[in-house]
PDB file of C-alpha atoms in Angstrom:
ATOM      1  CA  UNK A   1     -93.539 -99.472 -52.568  1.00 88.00           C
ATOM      2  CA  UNK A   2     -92.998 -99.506 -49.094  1.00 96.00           C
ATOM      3  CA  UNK A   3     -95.423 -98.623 -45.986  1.00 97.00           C
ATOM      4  CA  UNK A   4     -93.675 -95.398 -45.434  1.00 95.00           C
ATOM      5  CA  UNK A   5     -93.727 -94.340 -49.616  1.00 94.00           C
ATOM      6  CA  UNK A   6     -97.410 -95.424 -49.815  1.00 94.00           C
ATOM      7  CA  UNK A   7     -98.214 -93.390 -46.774  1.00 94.00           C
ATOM      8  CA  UNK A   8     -96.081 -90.414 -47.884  1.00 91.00           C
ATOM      9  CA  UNK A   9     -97.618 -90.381 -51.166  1.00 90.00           C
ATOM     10  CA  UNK A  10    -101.146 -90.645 -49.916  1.00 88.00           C
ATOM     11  CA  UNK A  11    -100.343 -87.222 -47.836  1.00 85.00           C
ATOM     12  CA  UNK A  12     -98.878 -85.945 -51.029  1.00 81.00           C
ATOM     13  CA  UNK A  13    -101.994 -86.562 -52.980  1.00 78.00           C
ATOM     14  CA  UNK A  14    -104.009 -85.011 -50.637  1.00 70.00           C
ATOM     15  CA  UNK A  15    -103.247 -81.391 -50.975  1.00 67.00           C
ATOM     16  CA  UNK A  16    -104.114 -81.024 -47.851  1.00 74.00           C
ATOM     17  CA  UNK A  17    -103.036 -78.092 -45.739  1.00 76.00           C
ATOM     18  CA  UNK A  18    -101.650 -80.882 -43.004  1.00 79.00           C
ATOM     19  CA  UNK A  19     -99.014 -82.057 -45.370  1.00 79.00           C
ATOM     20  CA  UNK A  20     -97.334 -78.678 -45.076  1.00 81.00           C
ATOM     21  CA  UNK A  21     -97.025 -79.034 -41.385  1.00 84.00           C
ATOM     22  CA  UNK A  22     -95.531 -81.900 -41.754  1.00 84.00           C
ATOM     23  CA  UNK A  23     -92.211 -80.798 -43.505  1.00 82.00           C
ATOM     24  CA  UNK A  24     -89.982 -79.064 -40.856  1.00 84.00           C
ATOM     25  CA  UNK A  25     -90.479 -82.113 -38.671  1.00 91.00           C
ATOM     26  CA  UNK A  26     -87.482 -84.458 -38.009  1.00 93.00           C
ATOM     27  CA  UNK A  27     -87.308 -87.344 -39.816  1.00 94.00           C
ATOM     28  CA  UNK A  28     -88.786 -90.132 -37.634  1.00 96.00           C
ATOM     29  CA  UNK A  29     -91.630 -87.649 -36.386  1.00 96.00           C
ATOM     30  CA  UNK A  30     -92.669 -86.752 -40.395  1.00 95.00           C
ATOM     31  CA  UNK A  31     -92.666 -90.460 -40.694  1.00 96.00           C
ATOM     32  CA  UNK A  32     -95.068 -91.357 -37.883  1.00 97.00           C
ATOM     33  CA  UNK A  33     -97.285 -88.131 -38.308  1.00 96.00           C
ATOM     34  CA  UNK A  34     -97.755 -88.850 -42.013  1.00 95.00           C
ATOM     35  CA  UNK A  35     -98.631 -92.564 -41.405  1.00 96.00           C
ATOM     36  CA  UNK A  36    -101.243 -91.500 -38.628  1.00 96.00           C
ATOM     37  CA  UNK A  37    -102.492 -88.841 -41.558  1.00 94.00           C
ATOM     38  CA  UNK A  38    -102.714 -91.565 -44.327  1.00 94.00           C
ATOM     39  CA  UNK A  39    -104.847 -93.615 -41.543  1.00 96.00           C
ATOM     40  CA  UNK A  40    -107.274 -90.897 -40.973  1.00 94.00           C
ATOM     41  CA  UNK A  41    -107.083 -90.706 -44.800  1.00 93.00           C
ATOM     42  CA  UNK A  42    -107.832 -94.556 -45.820  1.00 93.00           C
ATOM     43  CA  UNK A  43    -110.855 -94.425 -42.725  1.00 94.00           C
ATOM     44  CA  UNK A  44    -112.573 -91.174 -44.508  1.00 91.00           C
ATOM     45  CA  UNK A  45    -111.955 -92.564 -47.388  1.00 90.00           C
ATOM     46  CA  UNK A  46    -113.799 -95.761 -46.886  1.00 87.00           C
ATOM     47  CA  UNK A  47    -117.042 -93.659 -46.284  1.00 86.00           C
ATOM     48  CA  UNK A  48    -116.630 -90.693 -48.847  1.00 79.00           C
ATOM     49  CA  UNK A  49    -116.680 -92.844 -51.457  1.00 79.00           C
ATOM     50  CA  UNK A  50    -118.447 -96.065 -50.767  1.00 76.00           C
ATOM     51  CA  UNK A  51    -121.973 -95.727 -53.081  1.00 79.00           C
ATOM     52  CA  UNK A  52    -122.949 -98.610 -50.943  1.00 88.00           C
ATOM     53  CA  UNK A  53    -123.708 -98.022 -46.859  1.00 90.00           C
ATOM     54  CA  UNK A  54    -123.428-101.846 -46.314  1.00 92.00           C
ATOM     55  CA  UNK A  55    -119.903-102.098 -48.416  1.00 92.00           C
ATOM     56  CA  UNK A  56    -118.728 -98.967 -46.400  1.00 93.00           C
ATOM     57  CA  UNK A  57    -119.607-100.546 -43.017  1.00 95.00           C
ATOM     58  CA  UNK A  58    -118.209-103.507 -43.621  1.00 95.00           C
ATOM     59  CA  UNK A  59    -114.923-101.677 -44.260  1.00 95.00           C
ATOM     60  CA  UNK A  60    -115.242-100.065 -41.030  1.00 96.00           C
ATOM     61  CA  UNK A  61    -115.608-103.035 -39.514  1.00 96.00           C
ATOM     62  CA  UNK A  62    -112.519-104.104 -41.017  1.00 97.00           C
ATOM     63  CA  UNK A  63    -110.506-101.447 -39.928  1.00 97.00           C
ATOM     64  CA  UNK A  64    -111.445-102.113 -36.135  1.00 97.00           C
ATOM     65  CA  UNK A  65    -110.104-105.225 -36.790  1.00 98.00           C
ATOM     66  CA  UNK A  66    -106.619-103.896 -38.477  1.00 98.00           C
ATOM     67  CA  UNK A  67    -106.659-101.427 -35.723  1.00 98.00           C
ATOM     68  CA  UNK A  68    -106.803-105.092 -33.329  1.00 97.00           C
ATOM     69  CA  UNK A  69    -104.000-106.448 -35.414  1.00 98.00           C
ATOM     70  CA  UNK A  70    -101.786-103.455 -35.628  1.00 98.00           C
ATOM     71  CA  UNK A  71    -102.048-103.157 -31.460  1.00 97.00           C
ATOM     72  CA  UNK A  72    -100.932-107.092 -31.577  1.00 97.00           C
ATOM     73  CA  UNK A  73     -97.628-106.153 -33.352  1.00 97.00           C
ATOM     74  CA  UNK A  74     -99.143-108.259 -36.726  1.00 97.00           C
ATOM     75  CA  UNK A  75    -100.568-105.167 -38.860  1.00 98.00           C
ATOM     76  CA  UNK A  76    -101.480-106.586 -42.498  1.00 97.00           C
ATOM     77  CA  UNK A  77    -102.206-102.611 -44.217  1.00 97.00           C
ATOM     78  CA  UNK A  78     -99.403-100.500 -45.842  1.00 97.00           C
ATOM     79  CA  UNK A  79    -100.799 -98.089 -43.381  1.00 97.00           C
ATOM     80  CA  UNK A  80    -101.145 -99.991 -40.166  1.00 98.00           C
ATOM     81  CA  UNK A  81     -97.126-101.215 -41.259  1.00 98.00           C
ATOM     82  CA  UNK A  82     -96.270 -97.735 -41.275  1.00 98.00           C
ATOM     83  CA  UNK A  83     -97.762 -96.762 -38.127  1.00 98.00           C
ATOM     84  CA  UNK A  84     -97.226 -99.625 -35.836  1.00 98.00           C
ATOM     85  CA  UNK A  85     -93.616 -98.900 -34.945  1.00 98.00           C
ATOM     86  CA  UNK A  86     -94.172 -95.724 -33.601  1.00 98.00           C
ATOM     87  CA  UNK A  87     -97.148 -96.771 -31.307  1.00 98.00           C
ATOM     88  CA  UNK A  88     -94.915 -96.913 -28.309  1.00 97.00           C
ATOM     89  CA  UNK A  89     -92.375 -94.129 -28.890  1.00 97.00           C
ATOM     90  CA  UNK A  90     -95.124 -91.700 -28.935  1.00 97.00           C
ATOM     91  CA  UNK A  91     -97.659 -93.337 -26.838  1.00 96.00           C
ATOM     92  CA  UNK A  92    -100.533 -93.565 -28.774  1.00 97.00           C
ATOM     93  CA  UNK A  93    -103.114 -95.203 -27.976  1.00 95.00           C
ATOM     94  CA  UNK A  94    -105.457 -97.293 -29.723  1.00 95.00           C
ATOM     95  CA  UNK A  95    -108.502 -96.118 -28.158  1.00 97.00           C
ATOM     96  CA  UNK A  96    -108.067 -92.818 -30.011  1.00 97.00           C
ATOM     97  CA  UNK A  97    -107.304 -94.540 -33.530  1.00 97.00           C
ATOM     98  CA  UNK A  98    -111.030 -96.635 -32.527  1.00 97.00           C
ATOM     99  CA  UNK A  99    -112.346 -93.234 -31.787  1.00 97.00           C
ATOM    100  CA  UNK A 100    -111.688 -91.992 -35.013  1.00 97.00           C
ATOM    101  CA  UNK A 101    -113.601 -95.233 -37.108  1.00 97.00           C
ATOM    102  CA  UNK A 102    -116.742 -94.728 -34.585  1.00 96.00           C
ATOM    103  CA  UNK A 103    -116.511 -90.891 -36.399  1.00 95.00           C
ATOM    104  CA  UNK A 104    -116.639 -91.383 -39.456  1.00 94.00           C
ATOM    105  CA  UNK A 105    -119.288 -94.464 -38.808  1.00 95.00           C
ATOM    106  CA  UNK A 106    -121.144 -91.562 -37.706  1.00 94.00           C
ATOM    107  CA  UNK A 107    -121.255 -89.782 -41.073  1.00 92.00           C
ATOM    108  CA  UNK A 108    -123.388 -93.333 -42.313  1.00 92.00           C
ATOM    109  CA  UNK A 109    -125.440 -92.602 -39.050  1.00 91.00           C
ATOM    110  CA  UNK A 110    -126.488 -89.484 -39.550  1.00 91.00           C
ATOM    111  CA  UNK A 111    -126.601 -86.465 -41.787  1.00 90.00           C
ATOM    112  CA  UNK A 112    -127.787 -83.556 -39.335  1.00 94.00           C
ATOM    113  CA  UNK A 113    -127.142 -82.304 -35.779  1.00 97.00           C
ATOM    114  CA  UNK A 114    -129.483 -81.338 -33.304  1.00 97.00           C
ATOM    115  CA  UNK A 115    -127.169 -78.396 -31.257  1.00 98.00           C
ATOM    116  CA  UNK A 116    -123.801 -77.673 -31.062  1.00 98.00           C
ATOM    117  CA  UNK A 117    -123.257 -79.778 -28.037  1.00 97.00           C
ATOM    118  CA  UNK A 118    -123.918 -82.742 -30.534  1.00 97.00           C
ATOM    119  CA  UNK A 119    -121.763 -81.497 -33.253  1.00 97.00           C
ATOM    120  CA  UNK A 120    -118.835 -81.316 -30.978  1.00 97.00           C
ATOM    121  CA  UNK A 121    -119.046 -84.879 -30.052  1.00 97.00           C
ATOM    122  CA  UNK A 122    -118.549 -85.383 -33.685  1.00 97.00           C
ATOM    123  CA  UNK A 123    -116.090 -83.484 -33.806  1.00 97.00           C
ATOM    124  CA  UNK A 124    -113.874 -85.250 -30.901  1.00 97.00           C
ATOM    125  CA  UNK A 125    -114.425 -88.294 -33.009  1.00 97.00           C
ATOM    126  CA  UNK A 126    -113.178 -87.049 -36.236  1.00 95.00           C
ATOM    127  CA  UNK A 127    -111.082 -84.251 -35.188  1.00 96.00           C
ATOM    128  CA  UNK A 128    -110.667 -83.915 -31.324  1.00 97.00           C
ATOM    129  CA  UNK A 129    -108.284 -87.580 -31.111  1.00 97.00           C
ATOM    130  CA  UNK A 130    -106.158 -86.568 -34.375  1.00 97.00           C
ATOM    131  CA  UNK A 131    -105.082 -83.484 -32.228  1.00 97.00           C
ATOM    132  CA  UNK A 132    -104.290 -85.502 -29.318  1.00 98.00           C
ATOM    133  CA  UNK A 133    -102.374 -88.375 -31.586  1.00 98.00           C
ATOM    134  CA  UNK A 134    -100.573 -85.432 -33.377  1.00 97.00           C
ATOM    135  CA  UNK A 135     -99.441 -84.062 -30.405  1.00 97.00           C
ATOM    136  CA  UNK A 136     -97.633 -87.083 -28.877  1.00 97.00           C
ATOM    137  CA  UNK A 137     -96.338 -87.886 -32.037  1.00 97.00           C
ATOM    138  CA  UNK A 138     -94.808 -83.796 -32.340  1.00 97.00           C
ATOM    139  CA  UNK A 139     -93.489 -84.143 -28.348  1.00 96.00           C
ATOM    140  CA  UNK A 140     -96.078 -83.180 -25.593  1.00 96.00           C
ATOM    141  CA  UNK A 141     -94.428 -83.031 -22.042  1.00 95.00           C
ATOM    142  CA  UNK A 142     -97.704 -81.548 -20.353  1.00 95.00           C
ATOM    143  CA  UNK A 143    -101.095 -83.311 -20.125  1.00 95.00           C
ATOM    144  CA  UNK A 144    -102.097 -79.339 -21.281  1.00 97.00           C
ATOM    145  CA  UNK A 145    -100.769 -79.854 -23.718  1.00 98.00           C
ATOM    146  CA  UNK A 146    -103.072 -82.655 -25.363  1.00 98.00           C
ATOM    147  CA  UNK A 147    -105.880 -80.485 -23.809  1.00 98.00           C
ATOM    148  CA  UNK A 148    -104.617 -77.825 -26.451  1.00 98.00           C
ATOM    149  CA  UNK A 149    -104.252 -80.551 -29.101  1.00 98.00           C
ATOM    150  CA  UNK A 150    -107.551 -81.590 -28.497  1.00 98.00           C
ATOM    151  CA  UNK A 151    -109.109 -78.394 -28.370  1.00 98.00           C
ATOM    152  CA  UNK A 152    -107.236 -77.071 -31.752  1.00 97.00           C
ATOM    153  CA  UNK A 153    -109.096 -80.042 -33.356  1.00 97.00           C
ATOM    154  CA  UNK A 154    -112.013 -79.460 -32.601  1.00 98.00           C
ATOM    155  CA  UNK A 155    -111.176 -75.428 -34.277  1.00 98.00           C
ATOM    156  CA  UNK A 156    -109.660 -77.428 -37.182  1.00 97.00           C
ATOM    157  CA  UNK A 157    -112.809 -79.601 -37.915  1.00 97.00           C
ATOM    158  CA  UNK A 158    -115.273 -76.353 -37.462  1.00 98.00           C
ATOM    159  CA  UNK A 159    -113.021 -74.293 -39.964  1.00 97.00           C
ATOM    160  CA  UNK A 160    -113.735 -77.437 -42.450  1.00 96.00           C
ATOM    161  CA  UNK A 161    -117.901 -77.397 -41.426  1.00 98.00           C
ATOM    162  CA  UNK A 162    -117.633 -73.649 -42.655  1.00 98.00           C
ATOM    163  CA  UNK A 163    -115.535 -74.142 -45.552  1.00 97.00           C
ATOM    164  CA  UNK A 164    -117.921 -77.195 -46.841  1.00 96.00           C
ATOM    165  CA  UNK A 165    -121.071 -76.129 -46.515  1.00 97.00           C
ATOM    166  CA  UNK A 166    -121.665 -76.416 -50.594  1.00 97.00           C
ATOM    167  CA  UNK A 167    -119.122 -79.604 -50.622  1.00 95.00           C
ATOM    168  CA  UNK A 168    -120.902 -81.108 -48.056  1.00 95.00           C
ATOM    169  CA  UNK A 169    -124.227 -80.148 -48.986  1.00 96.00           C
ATOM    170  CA  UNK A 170    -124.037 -81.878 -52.144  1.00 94.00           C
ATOM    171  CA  UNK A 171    -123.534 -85.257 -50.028  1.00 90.00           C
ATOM    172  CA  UNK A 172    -126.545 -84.796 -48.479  1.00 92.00           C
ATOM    173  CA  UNK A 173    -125.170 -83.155 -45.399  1.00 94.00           C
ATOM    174  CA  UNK A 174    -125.419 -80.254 -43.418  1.00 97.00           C
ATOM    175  CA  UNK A 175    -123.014 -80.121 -40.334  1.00 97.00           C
ATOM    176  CA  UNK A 176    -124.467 -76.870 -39.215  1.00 98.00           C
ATOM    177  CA  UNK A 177    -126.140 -77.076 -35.910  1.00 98.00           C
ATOM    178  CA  UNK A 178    -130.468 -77.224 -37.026  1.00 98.00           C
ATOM    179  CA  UNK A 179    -130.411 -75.345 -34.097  1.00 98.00           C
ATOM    180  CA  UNK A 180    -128.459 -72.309 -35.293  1.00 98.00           C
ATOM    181  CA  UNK A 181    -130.560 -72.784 -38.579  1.00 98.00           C
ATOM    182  CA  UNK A 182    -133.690 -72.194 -36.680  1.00 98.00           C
ATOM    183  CA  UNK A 183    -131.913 -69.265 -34.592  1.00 98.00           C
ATOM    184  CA  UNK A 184    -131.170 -66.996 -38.382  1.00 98.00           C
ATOM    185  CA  UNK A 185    -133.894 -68.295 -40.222  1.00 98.00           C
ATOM    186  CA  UNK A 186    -132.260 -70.460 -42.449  1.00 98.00           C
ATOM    187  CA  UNK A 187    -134.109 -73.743 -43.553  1.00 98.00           C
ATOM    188  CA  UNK A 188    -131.713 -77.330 -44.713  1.00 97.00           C
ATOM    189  CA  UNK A 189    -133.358 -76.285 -48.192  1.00 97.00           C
ATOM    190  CA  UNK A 190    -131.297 -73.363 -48.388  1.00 98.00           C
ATOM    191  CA  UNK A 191    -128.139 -75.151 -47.966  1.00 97.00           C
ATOM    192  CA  UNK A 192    -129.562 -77.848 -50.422  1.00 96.00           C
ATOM    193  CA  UNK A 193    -130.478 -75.698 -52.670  1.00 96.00           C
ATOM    194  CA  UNK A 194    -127.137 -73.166 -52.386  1.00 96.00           C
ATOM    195  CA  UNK A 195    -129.504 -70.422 -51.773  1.00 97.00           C
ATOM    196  CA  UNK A 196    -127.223 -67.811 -50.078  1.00 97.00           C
ATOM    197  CA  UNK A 197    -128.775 -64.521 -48.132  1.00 98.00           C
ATOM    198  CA  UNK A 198    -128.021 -62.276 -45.659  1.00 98.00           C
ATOM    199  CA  UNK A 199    -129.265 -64.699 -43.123  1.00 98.00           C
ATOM    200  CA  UNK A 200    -127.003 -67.176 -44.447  1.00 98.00           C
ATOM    201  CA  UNK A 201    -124.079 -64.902 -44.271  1.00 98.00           C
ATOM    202  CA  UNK A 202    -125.337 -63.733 -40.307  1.00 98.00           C
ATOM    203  CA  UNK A 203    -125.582 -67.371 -39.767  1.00 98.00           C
ATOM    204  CA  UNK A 204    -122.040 -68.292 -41.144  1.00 98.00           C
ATOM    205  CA  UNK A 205    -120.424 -65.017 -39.538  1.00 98.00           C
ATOM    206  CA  UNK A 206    -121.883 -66.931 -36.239  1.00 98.00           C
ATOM    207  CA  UNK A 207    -119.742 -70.265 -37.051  1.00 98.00           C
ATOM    208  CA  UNK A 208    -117.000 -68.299 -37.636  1.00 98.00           C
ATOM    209  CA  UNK A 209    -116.626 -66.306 -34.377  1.00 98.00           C
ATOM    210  CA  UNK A 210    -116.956 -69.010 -32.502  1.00 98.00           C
ATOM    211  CA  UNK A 211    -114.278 -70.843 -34.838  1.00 98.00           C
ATOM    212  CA  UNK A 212    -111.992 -68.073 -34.407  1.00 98.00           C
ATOM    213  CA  UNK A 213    -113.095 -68.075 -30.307  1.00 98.00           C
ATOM    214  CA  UNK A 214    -111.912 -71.750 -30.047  1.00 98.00           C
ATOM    215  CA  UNK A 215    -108.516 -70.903 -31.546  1.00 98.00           C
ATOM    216  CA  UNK A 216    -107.980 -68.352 -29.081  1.00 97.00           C
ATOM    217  CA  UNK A 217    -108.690 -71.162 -25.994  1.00 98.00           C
ATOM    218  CA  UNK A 218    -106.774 -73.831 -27.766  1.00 98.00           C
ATOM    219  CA  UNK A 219    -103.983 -71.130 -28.025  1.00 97.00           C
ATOM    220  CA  UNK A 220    -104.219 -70.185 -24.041  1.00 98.00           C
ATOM    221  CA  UNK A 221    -103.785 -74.093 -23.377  1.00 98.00           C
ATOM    222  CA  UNK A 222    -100.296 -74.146 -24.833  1.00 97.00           C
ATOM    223  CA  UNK A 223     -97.454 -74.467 -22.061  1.00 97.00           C
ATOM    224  CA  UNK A 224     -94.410 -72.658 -22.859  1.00 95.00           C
ATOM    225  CA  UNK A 225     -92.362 -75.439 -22.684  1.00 96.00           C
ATOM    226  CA  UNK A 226     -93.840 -77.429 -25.440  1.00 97.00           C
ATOM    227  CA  UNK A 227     -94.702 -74.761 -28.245  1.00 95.00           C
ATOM    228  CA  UNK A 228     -91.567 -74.862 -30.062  1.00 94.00           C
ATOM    229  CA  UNK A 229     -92.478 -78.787 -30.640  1.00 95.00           C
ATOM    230  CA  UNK A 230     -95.953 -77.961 -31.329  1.00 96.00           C
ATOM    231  CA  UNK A 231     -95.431 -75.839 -34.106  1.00 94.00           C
ATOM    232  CA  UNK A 232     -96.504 -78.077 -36.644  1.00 93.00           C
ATOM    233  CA  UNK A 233    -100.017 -77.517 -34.852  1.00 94.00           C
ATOM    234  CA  UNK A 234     -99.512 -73.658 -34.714  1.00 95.00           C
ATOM    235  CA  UNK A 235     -98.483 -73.943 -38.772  1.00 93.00           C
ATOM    236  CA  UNK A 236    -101.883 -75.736 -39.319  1.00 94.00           C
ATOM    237  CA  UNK A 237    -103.581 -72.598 -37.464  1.00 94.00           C
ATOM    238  CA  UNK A 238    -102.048 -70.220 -39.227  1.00 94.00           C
ATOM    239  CA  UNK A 239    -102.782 -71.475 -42.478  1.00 94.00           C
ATOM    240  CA  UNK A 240    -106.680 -72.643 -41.147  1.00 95.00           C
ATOM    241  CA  UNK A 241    -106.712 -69.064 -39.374  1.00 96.00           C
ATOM    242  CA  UNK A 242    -105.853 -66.976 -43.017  1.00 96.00           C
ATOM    243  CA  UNK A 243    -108.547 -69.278 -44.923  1.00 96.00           C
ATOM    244  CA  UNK A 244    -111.568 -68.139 -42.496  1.00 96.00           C
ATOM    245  CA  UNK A 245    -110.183 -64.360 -43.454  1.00 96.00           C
ATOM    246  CA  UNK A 246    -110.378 -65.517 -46.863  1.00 96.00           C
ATOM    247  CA  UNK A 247    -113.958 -67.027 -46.300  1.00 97.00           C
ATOM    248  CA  UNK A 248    -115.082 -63.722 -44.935  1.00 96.00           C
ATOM    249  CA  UNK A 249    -113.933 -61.600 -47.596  1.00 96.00           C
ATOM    250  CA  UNK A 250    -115.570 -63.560 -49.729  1.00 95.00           C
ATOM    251  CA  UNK A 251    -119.249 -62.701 -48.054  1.00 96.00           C
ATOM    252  CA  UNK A 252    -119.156 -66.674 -47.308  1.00 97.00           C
ATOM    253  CA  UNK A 253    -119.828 -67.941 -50.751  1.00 97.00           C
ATOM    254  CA  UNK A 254    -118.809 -71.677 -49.494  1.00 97.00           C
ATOM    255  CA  UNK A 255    -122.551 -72.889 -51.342  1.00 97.00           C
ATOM    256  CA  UNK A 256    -121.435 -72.256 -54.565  1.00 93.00           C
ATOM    257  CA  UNK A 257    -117.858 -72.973 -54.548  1.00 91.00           C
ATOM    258  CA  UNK A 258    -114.777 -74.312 -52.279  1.00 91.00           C
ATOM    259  CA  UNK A 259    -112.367 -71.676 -50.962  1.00 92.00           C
ATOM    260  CA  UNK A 260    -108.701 -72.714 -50.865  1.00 90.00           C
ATOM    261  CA  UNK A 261    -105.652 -71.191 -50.242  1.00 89.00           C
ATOM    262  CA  UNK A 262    -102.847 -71.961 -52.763  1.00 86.00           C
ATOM    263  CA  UNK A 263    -100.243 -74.200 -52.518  1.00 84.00           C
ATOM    264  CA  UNK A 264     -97.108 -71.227 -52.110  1.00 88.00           C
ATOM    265  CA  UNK A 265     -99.354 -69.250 -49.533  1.00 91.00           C
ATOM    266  CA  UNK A 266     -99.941 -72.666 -47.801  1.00 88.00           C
ATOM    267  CA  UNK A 267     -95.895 -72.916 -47.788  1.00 87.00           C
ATOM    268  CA  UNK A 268     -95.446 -69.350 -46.846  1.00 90.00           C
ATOM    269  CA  UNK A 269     -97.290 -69.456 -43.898  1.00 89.00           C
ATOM    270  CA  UNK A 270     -95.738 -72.631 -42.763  1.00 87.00           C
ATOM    271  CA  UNK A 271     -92.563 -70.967 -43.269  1.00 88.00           C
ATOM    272  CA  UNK A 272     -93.483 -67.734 -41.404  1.00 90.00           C
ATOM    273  CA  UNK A 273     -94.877 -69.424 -38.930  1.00 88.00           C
ATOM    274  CA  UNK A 274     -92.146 -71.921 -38.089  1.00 84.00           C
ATOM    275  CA  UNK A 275     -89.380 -69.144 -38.361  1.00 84.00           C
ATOM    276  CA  UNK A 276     -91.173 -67.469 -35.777  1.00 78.00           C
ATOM    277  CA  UNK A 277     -91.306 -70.448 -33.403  1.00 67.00           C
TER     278      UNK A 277
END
């Protein structure tokens, strides 16, 4: 198997709702934007299922390293093989792809956030850089532009707090703010527990709005000029943007189960979306 298939069929495998943003790209862009997805996959990877926090940062720690390697032009990962070529045609930088290992280093850090200014420094770790990378890699012409990218990460990565709750939960974390708790009475038992209420639902109606808020800015960011390239971004939105409608219908059940879109809405969307440029 080479770099590229291993990377393409770690993508695949993923079900994510990236994957489908990925397919009206040109060829060379699909293959550098799945190998940066397959990264941020193998790095999440390495902490979501380690049993063991020592194992896991040890892996980390190996990853800086790769990271080192790839940057040297001597990558020894399927991943880092795939990626390496397109470092300089779309100018990405390896602070970012560091960035991204201190993130999810975090997770074996800590399991709760003080306020939302904390949170979003997590989130510019694990989310905030992949919009940046992802937007060089679809063709960014404006420094605004990565402003967008970076700000439509950060919506991205509070869309998946919200949907997670339960998922997350489960782990033995709670991303929402202990802050926010405090503000609608909701205690880090209840979300242990699954123990929905009507504070719960005020509380989650309160991560949504401002989910839905930081759309809207990341959307205002966009120059003219580059949205046509950026719409595998916009297709992500879309589909991210129809899932929090979903999550609302549904009274924000997200303790007890996962809400997903399925696979032909996911491609419908993408579709819609990228007809309408």
């Amino acid at each position: 198997m080479s770099p590229d298939d291993y990377c393409q069929q770690k993508a695949a495998q993923s079900g994510s709702s990236f994957y489908y943003s990925f397919l009206f790209l040109p060829a060379e862009r699909r293959r550098a934007i799945t190998a940066l997805y397959a990264f941020c996959r193998e790095v999440d990877d390495t902490v979501d299922e380690a049993t063991d926090e020592s194992v896991a940062r040890a892996k980390l720690a190996w990853w800086r390293k790769e990271i080192g390697a790839m940057l040297s032009g001597a990558p020894t990962h399927p991943v880092t093989k795939a990626l390496e070529p397109h470092l300089v045609p779309y100018s990405l930088d390896g602070k970012h792809l560091l960035a991204i290992v201190d993130g999810m280093e975090m997770d074996l850090n800590q399991t709760r956030y003080l306020d939302y200014p904390a949170l979003k420094r997590y989130c510019w770790h694990v989310a905030g850089v992949v919009g940046i990378l992802s937007a060089s890699i679809f063709g960014a012409t404006r420094p605004q532009t990565l402003e967008y990218a970076e700000r439509l990460g950060l919506a991205f990565q509070l869309t998946n707090i919200i949907r997670d709750v339960g998922e997350d939960a489960r782990k033995g974390r709670i991303y929402l703010p202990v802050s926010e708790l405090q503000q609608f009475q909701v205690t880090a038992a209840d979300i242990l527990n699954a123990r929905h209420s009507d504070n719960f639902e005020q509380l989650m109606a309160f991560q949504t709005e401002r989910a839905k808020k930081t759309y809207e800015e990341a959307y205002a960011l966009l120059p003219g000029e580059d949205r046509r390239a950026q719409r595998p971004g916009l297709i992500m939105a879309s589909i991210y943007r129809t899932l929090l409608t979903e999550i609302e219908a549904d009274r924000f059940h997200v303790l007890e189960h996962k809400i997903s879109l399925t696979p032909i809405r996911k491609l419908w969307l993408a579709w819609k979306t990228y007809v309408r440029g």
